[in-house]
Structure formats: C-alpha cells, structure tokens
XYZ file of C-alpha atoms in Angstrom:
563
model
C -101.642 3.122 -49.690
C -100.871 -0.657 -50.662
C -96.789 1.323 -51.660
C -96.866 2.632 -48.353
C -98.437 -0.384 -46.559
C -95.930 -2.814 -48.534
C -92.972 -0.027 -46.946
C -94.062 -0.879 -43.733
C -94.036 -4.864 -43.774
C -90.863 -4.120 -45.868
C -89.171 -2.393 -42.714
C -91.359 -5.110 -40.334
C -89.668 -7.916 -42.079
C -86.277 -5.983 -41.611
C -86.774 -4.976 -38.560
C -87.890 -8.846 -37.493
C -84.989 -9.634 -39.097
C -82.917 -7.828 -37.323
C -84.267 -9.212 -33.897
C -83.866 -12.597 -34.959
C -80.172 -11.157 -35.823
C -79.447 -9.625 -33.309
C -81.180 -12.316 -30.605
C -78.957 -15.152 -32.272
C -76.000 -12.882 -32.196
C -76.763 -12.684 -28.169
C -77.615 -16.313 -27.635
C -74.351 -17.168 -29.032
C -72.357 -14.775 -27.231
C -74.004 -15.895 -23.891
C -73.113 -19.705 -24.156
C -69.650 -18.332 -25.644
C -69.487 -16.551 -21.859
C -70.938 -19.628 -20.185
C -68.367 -21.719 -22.158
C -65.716 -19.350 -20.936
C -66.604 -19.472 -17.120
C -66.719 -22.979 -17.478
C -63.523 -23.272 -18.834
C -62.007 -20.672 -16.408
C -63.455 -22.760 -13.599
C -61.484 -25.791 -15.323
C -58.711 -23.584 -15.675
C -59.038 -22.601 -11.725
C -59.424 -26.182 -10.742
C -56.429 -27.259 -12.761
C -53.796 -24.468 -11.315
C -55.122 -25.546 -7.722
C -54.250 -29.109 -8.789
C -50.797 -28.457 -10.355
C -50.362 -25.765 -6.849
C -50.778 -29.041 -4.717
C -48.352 -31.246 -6.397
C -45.759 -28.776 -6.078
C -46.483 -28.260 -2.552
C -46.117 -31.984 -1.946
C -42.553 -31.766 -3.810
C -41.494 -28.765 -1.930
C -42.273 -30.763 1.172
C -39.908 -33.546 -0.172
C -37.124 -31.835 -1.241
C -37.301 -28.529 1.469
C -34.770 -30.275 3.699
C -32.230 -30.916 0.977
C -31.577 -27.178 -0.345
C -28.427 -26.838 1.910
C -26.929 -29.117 -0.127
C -27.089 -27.265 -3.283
C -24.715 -24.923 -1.676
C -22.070 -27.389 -1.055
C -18.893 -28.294 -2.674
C -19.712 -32.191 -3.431
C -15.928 -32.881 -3.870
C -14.617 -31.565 -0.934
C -17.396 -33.777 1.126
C -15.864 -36.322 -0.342
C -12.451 -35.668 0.281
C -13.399 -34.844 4.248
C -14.672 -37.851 4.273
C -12.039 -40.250 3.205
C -9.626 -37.867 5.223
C -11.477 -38.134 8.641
C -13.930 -41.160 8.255
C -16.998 -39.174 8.646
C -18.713 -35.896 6.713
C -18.330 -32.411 7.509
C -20.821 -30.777 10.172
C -22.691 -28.603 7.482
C -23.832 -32.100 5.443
C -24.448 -33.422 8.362
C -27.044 -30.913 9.809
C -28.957 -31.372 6.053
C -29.199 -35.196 7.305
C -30.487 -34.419 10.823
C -33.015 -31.776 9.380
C -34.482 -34.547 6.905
C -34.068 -37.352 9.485
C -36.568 -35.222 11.703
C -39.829 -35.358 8.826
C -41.315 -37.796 9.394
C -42.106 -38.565 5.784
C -38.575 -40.312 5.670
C -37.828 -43.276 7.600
C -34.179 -44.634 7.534
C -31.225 -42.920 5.965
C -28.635 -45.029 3.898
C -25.378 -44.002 1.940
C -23.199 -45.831 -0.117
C -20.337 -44.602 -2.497
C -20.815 -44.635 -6.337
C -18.550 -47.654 -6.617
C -18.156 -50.235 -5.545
C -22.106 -51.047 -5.208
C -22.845 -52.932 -1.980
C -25.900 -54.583 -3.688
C -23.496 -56.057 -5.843
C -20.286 -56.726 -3.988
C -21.024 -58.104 -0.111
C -17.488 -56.527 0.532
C -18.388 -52.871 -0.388
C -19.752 -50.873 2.073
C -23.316 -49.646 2.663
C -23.900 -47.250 5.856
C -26.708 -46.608 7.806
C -27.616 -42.540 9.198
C -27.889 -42.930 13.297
C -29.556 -39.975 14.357
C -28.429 -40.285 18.072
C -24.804 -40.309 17.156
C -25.632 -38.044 13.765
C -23.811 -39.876 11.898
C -23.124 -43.451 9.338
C -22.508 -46.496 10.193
C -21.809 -49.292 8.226
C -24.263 -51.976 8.189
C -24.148 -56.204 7.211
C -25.721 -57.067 3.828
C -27.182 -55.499 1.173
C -30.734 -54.061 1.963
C -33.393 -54.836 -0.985
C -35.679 -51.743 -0.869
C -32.268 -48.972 -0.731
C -30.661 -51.458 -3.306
C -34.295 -51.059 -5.956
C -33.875 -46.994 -4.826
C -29.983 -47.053 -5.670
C -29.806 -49.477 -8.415
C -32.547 -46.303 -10.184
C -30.534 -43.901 -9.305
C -27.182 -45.317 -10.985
C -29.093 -46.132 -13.726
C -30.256 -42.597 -14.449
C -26.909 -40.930 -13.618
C -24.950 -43.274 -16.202
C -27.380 -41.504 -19.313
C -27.249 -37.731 -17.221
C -23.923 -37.550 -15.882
C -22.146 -35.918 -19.126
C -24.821 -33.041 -19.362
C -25.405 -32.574 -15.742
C -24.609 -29.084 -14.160
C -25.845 -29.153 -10.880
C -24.275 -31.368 -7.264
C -27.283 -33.387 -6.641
C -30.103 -35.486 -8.374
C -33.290 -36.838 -6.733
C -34.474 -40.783 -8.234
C -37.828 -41.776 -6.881
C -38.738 -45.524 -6.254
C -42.315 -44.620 -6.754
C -43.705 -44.263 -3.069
C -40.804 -46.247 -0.989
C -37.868 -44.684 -1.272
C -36.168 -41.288 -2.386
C -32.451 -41.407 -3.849
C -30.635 -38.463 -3.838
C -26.916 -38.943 -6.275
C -23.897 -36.454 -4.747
C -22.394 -35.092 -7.810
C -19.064 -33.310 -8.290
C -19.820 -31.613 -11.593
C -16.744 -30.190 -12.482
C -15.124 -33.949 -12.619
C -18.343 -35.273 -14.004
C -18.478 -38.058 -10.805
C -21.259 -39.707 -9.149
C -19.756 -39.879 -5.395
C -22.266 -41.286 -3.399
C -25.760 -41.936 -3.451
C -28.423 -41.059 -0.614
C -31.358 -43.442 -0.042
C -34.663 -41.963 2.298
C -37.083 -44.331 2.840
C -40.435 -43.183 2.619
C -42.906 -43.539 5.409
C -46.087 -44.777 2.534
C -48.563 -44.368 5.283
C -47.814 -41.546 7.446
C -47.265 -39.877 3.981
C -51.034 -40.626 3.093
C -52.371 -40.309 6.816
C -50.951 -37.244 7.609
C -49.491 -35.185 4.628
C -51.458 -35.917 1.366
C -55.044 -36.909 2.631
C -54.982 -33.851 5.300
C -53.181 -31.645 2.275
C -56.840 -32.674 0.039
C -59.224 -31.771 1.905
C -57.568 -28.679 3.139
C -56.915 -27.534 -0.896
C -59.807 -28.518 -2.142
C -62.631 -29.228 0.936
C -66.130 -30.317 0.571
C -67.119 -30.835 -2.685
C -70.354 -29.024 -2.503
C -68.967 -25.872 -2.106
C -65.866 -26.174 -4.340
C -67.253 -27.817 -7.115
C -64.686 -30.261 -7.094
C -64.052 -34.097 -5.744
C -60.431 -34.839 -5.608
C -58.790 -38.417 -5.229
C -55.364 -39.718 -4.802
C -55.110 -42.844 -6.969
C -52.452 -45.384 -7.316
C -53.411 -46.987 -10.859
C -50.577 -49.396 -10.929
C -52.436 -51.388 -7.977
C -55.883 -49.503 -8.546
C -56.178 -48.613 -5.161
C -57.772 -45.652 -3.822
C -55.473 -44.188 -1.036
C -56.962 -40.701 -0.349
C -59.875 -38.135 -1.078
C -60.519 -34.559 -0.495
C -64.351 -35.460 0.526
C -65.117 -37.563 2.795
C -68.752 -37.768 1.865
C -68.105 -38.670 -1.748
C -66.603 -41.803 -2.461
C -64.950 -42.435 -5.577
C -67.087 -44.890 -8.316
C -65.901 -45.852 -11.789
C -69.428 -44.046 -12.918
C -68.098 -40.432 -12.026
C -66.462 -38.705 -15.110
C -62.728 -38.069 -14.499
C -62.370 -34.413 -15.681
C -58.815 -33.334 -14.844
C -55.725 -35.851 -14.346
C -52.563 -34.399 -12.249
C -49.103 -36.331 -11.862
C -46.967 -35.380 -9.241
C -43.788 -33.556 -10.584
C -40.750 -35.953 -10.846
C -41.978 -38.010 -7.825
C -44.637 -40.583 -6.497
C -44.958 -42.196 -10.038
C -47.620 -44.516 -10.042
C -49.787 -42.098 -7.762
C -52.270 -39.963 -10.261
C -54.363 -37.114 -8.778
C -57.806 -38.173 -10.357
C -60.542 -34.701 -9.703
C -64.244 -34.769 -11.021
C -66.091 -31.687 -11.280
C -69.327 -31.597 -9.552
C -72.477 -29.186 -9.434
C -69.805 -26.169 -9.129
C -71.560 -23.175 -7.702
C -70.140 -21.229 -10.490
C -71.332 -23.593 -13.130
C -74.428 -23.470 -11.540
C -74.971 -19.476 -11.343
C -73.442 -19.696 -15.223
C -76.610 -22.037 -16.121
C -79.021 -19.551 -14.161
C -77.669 -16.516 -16.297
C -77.824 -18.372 -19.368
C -81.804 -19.422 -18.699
C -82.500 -15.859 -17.313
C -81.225 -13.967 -20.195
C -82.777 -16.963 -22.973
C -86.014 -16.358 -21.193
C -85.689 -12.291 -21.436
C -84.644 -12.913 -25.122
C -87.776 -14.514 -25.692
C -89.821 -11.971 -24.548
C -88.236 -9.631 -26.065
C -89.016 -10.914 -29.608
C -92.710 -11.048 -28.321
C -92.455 -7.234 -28.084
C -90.430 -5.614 -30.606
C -90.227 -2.480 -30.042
C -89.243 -2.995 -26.782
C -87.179 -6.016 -27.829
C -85.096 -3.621 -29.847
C -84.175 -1.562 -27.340
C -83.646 -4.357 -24.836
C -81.296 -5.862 -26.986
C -79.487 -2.775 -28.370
C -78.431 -1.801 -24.691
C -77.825 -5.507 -23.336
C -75.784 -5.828 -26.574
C -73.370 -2.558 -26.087
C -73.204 -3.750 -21.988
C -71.962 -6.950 -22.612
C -69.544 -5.650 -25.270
C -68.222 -3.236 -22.923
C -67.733 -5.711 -19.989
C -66.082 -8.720 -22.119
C -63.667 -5.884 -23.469
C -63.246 -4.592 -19.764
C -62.766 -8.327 -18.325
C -60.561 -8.895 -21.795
C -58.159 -6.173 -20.959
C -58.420 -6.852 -16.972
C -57.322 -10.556 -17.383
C -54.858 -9.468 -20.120
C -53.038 -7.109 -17.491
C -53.371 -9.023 -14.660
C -51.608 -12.213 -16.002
C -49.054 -10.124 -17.451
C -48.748 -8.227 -14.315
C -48.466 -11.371 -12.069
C -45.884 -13.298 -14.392
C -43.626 -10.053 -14.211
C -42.950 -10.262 -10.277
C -42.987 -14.648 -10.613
C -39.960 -14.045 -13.721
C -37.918 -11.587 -11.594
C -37.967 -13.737 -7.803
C -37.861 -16.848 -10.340
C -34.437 -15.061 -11.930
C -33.089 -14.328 -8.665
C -34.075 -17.034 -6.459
C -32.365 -19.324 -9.744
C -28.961 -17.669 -9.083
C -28.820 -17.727 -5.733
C -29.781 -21.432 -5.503
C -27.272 -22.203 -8.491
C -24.656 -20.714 -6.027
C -23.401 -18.276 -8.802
C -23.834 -15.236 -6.647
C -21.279 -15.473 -3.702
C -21.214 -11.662 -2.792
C -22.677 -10.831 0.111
C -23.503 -7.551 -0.877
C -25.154 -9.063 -3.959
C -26.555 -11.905 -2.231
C -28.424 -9.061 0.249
C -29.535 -7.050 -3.121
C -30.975 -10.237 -4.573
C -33.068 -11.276 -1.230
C -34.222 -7.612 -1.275
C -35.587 -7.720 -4.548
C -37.438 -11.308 -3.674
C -38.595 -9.434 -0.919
C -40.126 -6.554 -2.608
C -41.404 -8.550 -5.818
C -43.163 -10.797 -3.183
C -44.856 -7.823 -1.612
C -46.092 -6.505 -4.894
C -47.584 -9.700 -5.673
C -49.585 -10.079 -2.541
C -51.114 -6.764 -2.957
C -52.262 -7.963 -6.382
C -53.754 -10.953 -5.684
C -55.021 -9.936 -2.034
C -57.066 -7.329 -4.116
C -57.899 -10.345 -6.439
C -59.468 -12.242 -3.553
C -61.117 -8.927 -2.235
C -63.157 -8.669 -5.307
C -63.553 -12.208 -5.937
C -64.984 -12.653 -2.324
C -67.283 -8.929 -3.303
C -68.487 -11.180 -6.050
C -69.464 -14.428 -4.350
C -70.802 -12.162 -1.754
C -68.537 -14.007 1.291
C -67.103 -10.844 2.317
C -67.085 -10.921 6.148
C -67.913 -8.100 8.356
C -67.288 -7.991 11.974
C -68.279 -4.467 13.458
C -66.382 -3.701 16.833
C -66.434 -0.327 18.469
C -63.202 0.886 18.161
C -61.244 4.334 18.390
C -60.318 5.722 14.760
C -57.024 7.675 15.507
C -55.364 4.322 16.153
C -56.491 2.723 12.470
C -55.521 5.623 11.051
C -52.017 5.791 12.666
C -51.327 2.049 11.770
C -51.955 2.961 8.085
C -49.401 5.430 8.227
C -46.980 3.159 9.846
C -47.587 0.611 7.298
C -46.844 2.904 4.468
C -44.093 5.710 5.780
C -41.353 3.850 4.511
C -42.796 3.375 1.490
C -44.193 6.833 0.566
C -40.700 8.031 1.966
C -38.529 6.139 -0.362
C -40.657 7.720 -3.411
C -40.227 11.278 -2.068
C -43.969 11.832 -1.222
C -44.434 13.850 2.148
C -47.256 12.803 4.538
C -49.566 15.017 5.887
C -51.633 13.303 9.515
C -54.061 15.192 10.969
C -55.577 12.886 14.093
C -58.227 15.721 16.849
C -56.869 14.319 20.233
C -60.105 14.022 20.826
C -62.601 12.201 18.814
C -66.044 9.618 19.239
C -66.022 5.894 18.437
C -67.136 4.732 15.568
C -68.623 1.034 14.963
C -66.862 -0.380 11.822
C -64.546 -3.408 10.924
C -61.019 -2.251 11.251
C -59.707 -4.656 8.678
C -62.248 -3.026 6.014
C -60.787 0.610 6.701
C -57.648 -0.693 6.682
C -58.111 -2.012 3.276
C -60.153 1.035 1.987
C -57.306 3.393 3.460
C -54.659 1.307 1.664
C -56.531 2.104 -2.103
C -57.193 5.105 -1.427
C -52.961 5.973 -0.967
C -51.794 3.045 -3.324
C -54.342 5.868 -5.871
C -53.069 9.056 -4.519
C -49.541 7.663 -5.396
C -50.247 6.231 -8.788
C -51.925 9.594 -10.437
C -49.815 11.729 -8.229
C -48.394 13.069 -11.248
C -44.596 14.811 -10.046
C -47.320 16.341 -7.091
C -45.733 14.139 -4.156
C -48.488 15.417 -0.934
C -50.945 13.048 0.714
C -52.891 14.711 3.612
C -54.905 12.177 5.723
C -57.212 13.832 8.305
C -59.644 12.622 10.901
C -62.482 15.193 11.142
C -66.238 15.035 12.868
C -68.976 16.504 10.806
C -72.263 16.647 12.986
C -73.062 12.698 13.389
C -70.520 11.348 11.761
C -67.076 10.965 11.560
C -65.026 10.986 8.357
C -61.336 9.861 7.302
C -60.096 12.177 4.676
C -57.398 11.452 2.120
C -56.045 14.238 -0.442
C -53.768 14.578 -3.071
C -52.871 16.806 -5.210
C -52.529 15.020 -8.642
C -54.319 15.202 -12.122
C -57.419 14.658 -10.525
C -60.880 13.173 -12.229
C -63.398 14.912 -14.838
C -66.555 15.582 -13.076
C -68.638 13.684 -15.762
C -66.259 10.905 -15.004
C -66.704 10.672 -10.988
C -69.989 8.966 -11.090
C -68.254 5.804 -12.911
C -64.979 5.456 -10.972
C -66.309 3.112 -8.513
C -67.298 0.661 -11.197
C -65.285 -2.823 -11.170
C -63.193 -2.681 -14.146
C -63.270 0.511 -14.780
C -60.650 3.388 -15.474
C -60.401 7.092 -15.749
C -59.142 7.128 -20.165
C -56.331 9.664 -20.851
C -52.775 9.711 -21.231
C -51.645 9.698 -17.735
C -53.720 6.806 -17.173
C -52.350 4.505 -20.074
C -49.100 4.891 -18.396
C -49.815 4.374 -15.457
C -50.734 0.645 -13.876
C -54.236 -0.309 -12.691
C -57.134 -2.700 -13.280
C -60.126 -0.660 -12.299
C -60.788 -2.723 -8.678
C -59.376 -0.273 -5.936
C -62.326 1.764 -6.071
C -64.948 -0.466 -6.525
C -63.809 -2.467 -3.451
C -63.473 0.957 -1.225
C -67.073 1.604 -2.217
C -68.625 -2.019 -1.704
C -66.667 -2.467 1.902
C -67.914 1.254 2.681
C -70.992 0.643 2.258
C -70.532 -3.227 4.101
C -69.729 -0.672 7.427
C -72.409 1.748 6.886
C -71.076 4.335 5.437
C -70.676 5.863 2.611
C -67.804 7.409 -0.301
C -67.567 10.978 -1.299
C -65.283 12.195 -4.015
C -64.023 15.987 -5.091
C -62.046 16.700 -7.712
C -61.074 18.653 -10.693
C -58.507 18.146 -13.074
C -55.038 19.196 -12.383
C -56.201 20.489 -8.263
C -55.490 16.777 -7.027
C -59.265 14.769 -5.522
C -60.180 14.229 -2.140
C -62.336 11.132 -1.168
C -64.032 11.400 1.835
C -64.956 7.998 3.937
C -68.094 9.261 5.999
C -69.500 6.620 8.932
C -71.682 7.563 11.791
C -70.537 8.003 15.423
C -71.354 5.460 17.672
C -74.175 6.458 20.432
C -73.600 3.922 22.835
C -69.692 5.002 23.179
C -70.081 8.926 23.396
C -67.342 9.276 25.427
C -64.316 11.060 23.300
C -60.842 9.582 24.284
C -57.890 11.568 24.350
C -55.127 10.531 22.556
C -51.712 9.583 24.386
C -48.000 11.089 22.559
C -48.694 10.125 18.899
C -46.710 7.694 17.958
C -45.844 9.095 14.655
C -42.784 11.321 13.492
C -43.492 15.082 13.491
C -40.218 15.813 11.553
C -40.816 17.602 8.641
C -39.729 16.327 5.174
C -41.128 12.610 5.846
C -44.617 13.191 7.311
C -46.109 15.108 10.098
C -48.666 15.371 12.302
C -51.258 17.873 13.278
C -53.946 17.835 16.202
C-alpha cells in the first residue's frame, strides 16, 4: 500500500510536473506569437512607410524618364547648332512645367557658371513659347540648387554611367546635371523650383492621410517633420496632433530627396495589437484553469500544443513561399524594366518581348497579393457583400472570357455548358467571380498532362449550381474534409511540385457561404474532382430569361459551348 501509494504521488509529482512543463512551454510560445504579430505589424507599418516615400519620388522624377532615353551629346550639339533644343527635350520640359510641384525652370551650361561670371549665361524655360530664354543676373535660390549640383558631379563624374543626375536643395529646388557619359562631361544643369507649399497642401498631407488614415483604425499616427527648423508641416490624422510625449516608433527619410523632411510615425492602440493582447489573456486564463484540473489540463494542453505547432509550421512555410514567390515576379520586371530604362535594348522586337514579360509578371503578382488581401480582409472580417439579383449565364460567360486566352495558350480545352434558360439567383457577382477564378487557377495547377475543364450551369430543385470539373489527380477522400482549411495543402508528390499556399479554397468556401450557399466536392484520385457551388434560386425573380447568341466561341479545340 504505502509502495503503491508513494507510485502514485511519484507519477502526481511527474505528471504536475509535466503541466507546469508543458504550461510554461505554452506561455512562452504565446508571447513568442504575440511578439511576432507585433513585430509583423511593425514590419507592415514600416513597408507602408518606405511604399510612400517612393511614391513621393516617383512623383518627382515621373516627368523626367524621357530623358534617360536621350543622347545628352547630341542635345548639346543641336543646341549650339540652332540656338534652341530639339523637340523631344523639349516636350520632357513642358510635361514637368505642367506639375505643379515645380515652379520655374532654369538652365545654364556646365561652364562658365552664371552665379559666378555676370557674363555667362543663365536661361529661363517660357512655357508659352516652350522654350529658354536668357535672363539678367544670377538668381540666388537656382545658384544654392546649381552650385550642389556641380559640387556633386566634380566627385561622380569619373564613375558615372548614366545621362542625368538629380541634386536636391532640400525642399526648394530640384537640379537635374545633363551628362554625356561617354566623354565624361557635365553639359548643362537643370534647376526646378519647388512649389514648398502646394507640395505639402496638396501632394504630401493629402498622400498621409490617404496611406495611412485615421489612426484608430490603422494603428498608426504619421507626421511629416522638418527637424532642421522643428516644424511640423503635415499629419495623416487630423484628430491627433503631434506632442513631444508620444513615443516615435518608426523614422522614414525620403529616398535621395527632401533632406531635412523626416517621416516621424507612432504606433497607437493597433487593432491587431489589441486582438494579440486579448489572445494572449484568453489563452493565460485557459492555462490557468487548466492546471486547476489536471486531467483535463493534460489533454487541453496536449491538443492546443500539437494545433499551434501545426499552424506556426503552416504560417512558417506560407510566409516562406509567399515572399519568395513575390520577390521572383519584382526581380524579373525589376531586370527588365532596368534594361529598357538603361536604353541597352534598342530592338523593337526585343523591346515588345521585354514589355510583355512586365506585363505578364505584373499580372501574376496581382493575383497573389489580391488573394493576399482576400484572406486578410476573411480575417479582419471586412469582407463586403452586396447581394443583387442577377442572371448567372452572364457571370459565368465573363469568367470564361477572362480566362480563354489563358487556358488556350497552355493547351487546356474549355468545356461551357450555360441552359438558355435558367432562374435568378441573389448573390454578389464579384464573390463568384472570385470563387470561379480558384476554382480554374486549381483545375489548372493539379491538372496533371489531363488539359479539360468543363464549367456547367445546372438547376437542381431550388437551387442553382455552377459546376467546374477536371480531370486531374484528384483528392483522397479522407483528405476532402480539410481542403478548405487556410493554409492547408493536399501532401504528395504532385503537390510539392506544384505552386500553392493553401488559400484558394478556404476563400471559395468563406465567400460561399458569405452568399448563402454552400461548397460540394467529388473526387477520387487519378478521375479528376468536381466542386459544385450550390445557391438557392431567387423567389421574387421566377421568371427564367432566355439567353441571346452566346457570346462565346463554339469552335472546337479552344472551348465550346453547350445549351
């Protein structure tokens, strides 16, 4: 008895040990997880920050790319030739002459400098005439802007490889140097003066509070600081004014311009900071009664344990694929878009190939991060439904539009199958749009050398149903019940080749279910999977429309139509 009773306060002890164990192991990995959101929302806040200031530079330097195309030396020749610069220059000066972020326009050749000898000339841009004219006397603030600019290009000028430089004056002017590289010469020099308050009044204040709005919902106040005069110019909340108490957080300089202006941001009571703290308390308060009962607490904290494993490793692997999936279509139109502004690639066959592949790496990453945003929005539970009554043969027909060309250039063939006459349904087109789109963007990816998609319209009692069929590797039956999980993924070896993140699904099934209706999947490995998109007909429009000429192809070998 007293062996057996020592046993059992023996494998108490352990067993108390073990919750203690386990519970600290737990605590720690939720204020690891809190630590992490909180640093991801710092992360967030910081990209949106550094996504500003570039937008502000674009803005500044957007009228100027035409010159990166031109032959510096041969402006310069025209213009001692004929007095005046070519027509192409000269439409880059009346496109910046019309933003109204730049005031006056000034030129002046490398040498002599007019703010040093009265006797060399200094013209001024006319935008009536479009074109210079020389002006009387040196003029102090395009003299500061020039006199920067000369500076700079006397250290750079050896190294330099491209026609043009941009010198900032901090807020009042913008120089741009003309550079012939091949002869390593500064010809001229190109002063903008900057409009300070329409630049604050209508770009950068307006540009806040559009990025970053009201601070109560974005977690964020944002202010636009110069600290050379400690002024305050600009804020992205109206509400919130800026006091030496708040804590300065995150600190953004604007790229190569605007140097004494600092974006300053403070983060506030962000609603995902907030709903981090709430888990955190939630769970502490379930670990504590869980060590009041522990048998149960084992349990509890045995299957919390293995679910939060599984969901850091899913959300480990989804951000690990998704950042490496987003930098690959950002290197490629970052490659191209580099030699075409570099003026390397003169071919206009090339040129076409290059703006083609921009073109269709820019697609792919808007379907990435327009599913990011559909699942982000599914999580803060602000996705938006506006049911209309509206005819299904059309939706259906303006997926297949969208995607023909597409499906056609990878050999699939397109099976439509639209009754001419069918009953209304009350849904948000957007949302079947969207759910249409993952279901084919699936049927293509585990097609597997099976290229047939059948998409059929069909009425089944009270409801109406969109149908979409392939005939791929299809899904394990003890495997369909998960598949509409966020995050998660079908494991086998066509799947590891192929790229996904687990969301498609999981945001057919949420908007399905946002319209009323509801998801149906068959399948069976290597017979392909139908999913079935099931809504009920609308009573109050019974009446069944015909449909006029379809507007899609019939031929076969691309897709056809039935009906």
């Amino acid at each position: 008895m007293i062996r057996n009773r020592s046993l059992r306060l023996l494998f108490f002890g352990i067993g108390l040990a073990a919750v203690f164990v386990l519970t600290g192991m737990n605590v720690y990995s939720l204020f690891q997880l809190r630590e992490s959101t909180i640093e991801a929302a710092y992360d967030h806040k910081r990209n949106q920050l550094d996504d500003f200031t570039n937008h502000v530079r674009y803005r500044f330097f957007q009228p100027f790319r035409g010159i990166r195309k031109l032959d510096i030396g041969y402006l310069q020749n025209f213009r001692e030739k004929h007095g005046h610069f070519p027509n192409n220059f000269m439409e880059v000066m009346a496109q910046a002459d019309k933003d109204s972020i730049f005031g006056d326009i000034y030129y002046a050749p490398d040498s002599p400098d007019p703010c040093l000898d009265p006797q060399a000339p200094l013209y001024r841009y006319h935008p009536s005439q479009e074109r210079f004219y020389p002006v009387q006397g040196a003029v102090e603030l395009v003299c500061d802007g020039m006199g920067l600019a000369r500076s700079r290009m006397r250290v750079l000028i050896d190294d330099y490889r491209w026609n043009n430089k941009s010198t900032f004056d901090t807020h009042r002017s913008m120089t741009l140097s003309m550079i012939d590289p091949d002869r390593r010469k500064v010809s001229g020099h190109l002063t903008f003066l900057i409009d300070r308050e329409y630049l604050i009044r209508d770009v950068l204040e307006p540009g806040l509070r559009d990025k970053f709005g009201d601070s109560s919902e974005s977690g964020v106040a944002v202010w636009l600081v110069d600290y050379m005069q400690e002024e305050i110019l600009a804020g992205s909340d109206q509400n919130l004014q800026y006091s030496r108490d708040l804590q300065i957080d995150l600190r953004q300089r604007f790229p190569d311009l605007l140097d004494n202006w600092v974006l300053h941001a403070s983060m506030v009571d962000s609603p995902t900071i907030l709903a981090s703290n709430a888990s955190l308390r939630r769970n502490l308060i379930v670990m504590v009664m869980a060590l009041l009962a522990l048998i149960g607490a084992f349990a509890f904290i045995y299957v919390t344990s293995r679910k939060e494993r599984e969901l850091i490793q899913r959300q480990s692997g989804f951000l690990a694929n998704i950042t490496h999936e987003l930098k690959t279509p950002l290197s490629a139109m970052q490659a191209a878009g580099e030699n075409l502004s570099d003026g390397r690639v003169r071919d206009p066959e090339r040129i076409r190939t290059y703006g083609e592949h921009i073109y269709n790496e820019t697609l792919r990453l808007r379907k990435m991060i327009d599913k990011l945003l559909d699942i982000a929005r599914q999580d803060a539970g602000q996705t938006l439904v506006q049911r209309t009554v509206c005819d299904p043969g059309p939706l259906l027909e303006e997926v297949v539009d969208t995607h023909s060309n597409h499906l056609d250039s990878l050999g699939f063939r397109l099976n439509v199958s639209i009754p001419e006459k069918r009953p209304f349904i009350r849904v948000d087109s957007d949302h079947i749009t969207t759910m249409l789109d993952n279901l084919i963007d699936n049927a293509v990816k585990y097609s597997n050398g099976q290229k047939q998609i059948d998409l059929e319209l069909q009425q089944d009692d009270g409801d109406l149903m969109f149908k979409v069929r392939d005939t791929g590797i299809g899904i394990p039956a003890k495997q369909q019940k998960r598949i509409f999980e966020k995050f998660y993924r079908v494991e086998d070896a066509m799947t590891a080749r192929t790229k996904g993140h687990g969301l498609g699904l999981s945001i057919v099934d949420h908007l399905v279910r946002l319209n009323g209706g509801t998801v149906e999947v068959e399948s069976a490995p290597g017979t392909g999977t139908t999913f079935t998109l099931r809504f009920p007909i609308d009573t109050s429009e019974q009446a069944d429309v015909p449909t006029p000429e379809s507007a899609l192809s019939a031929q076969t070998g691309r897709y056809a139509t039935q009906g």
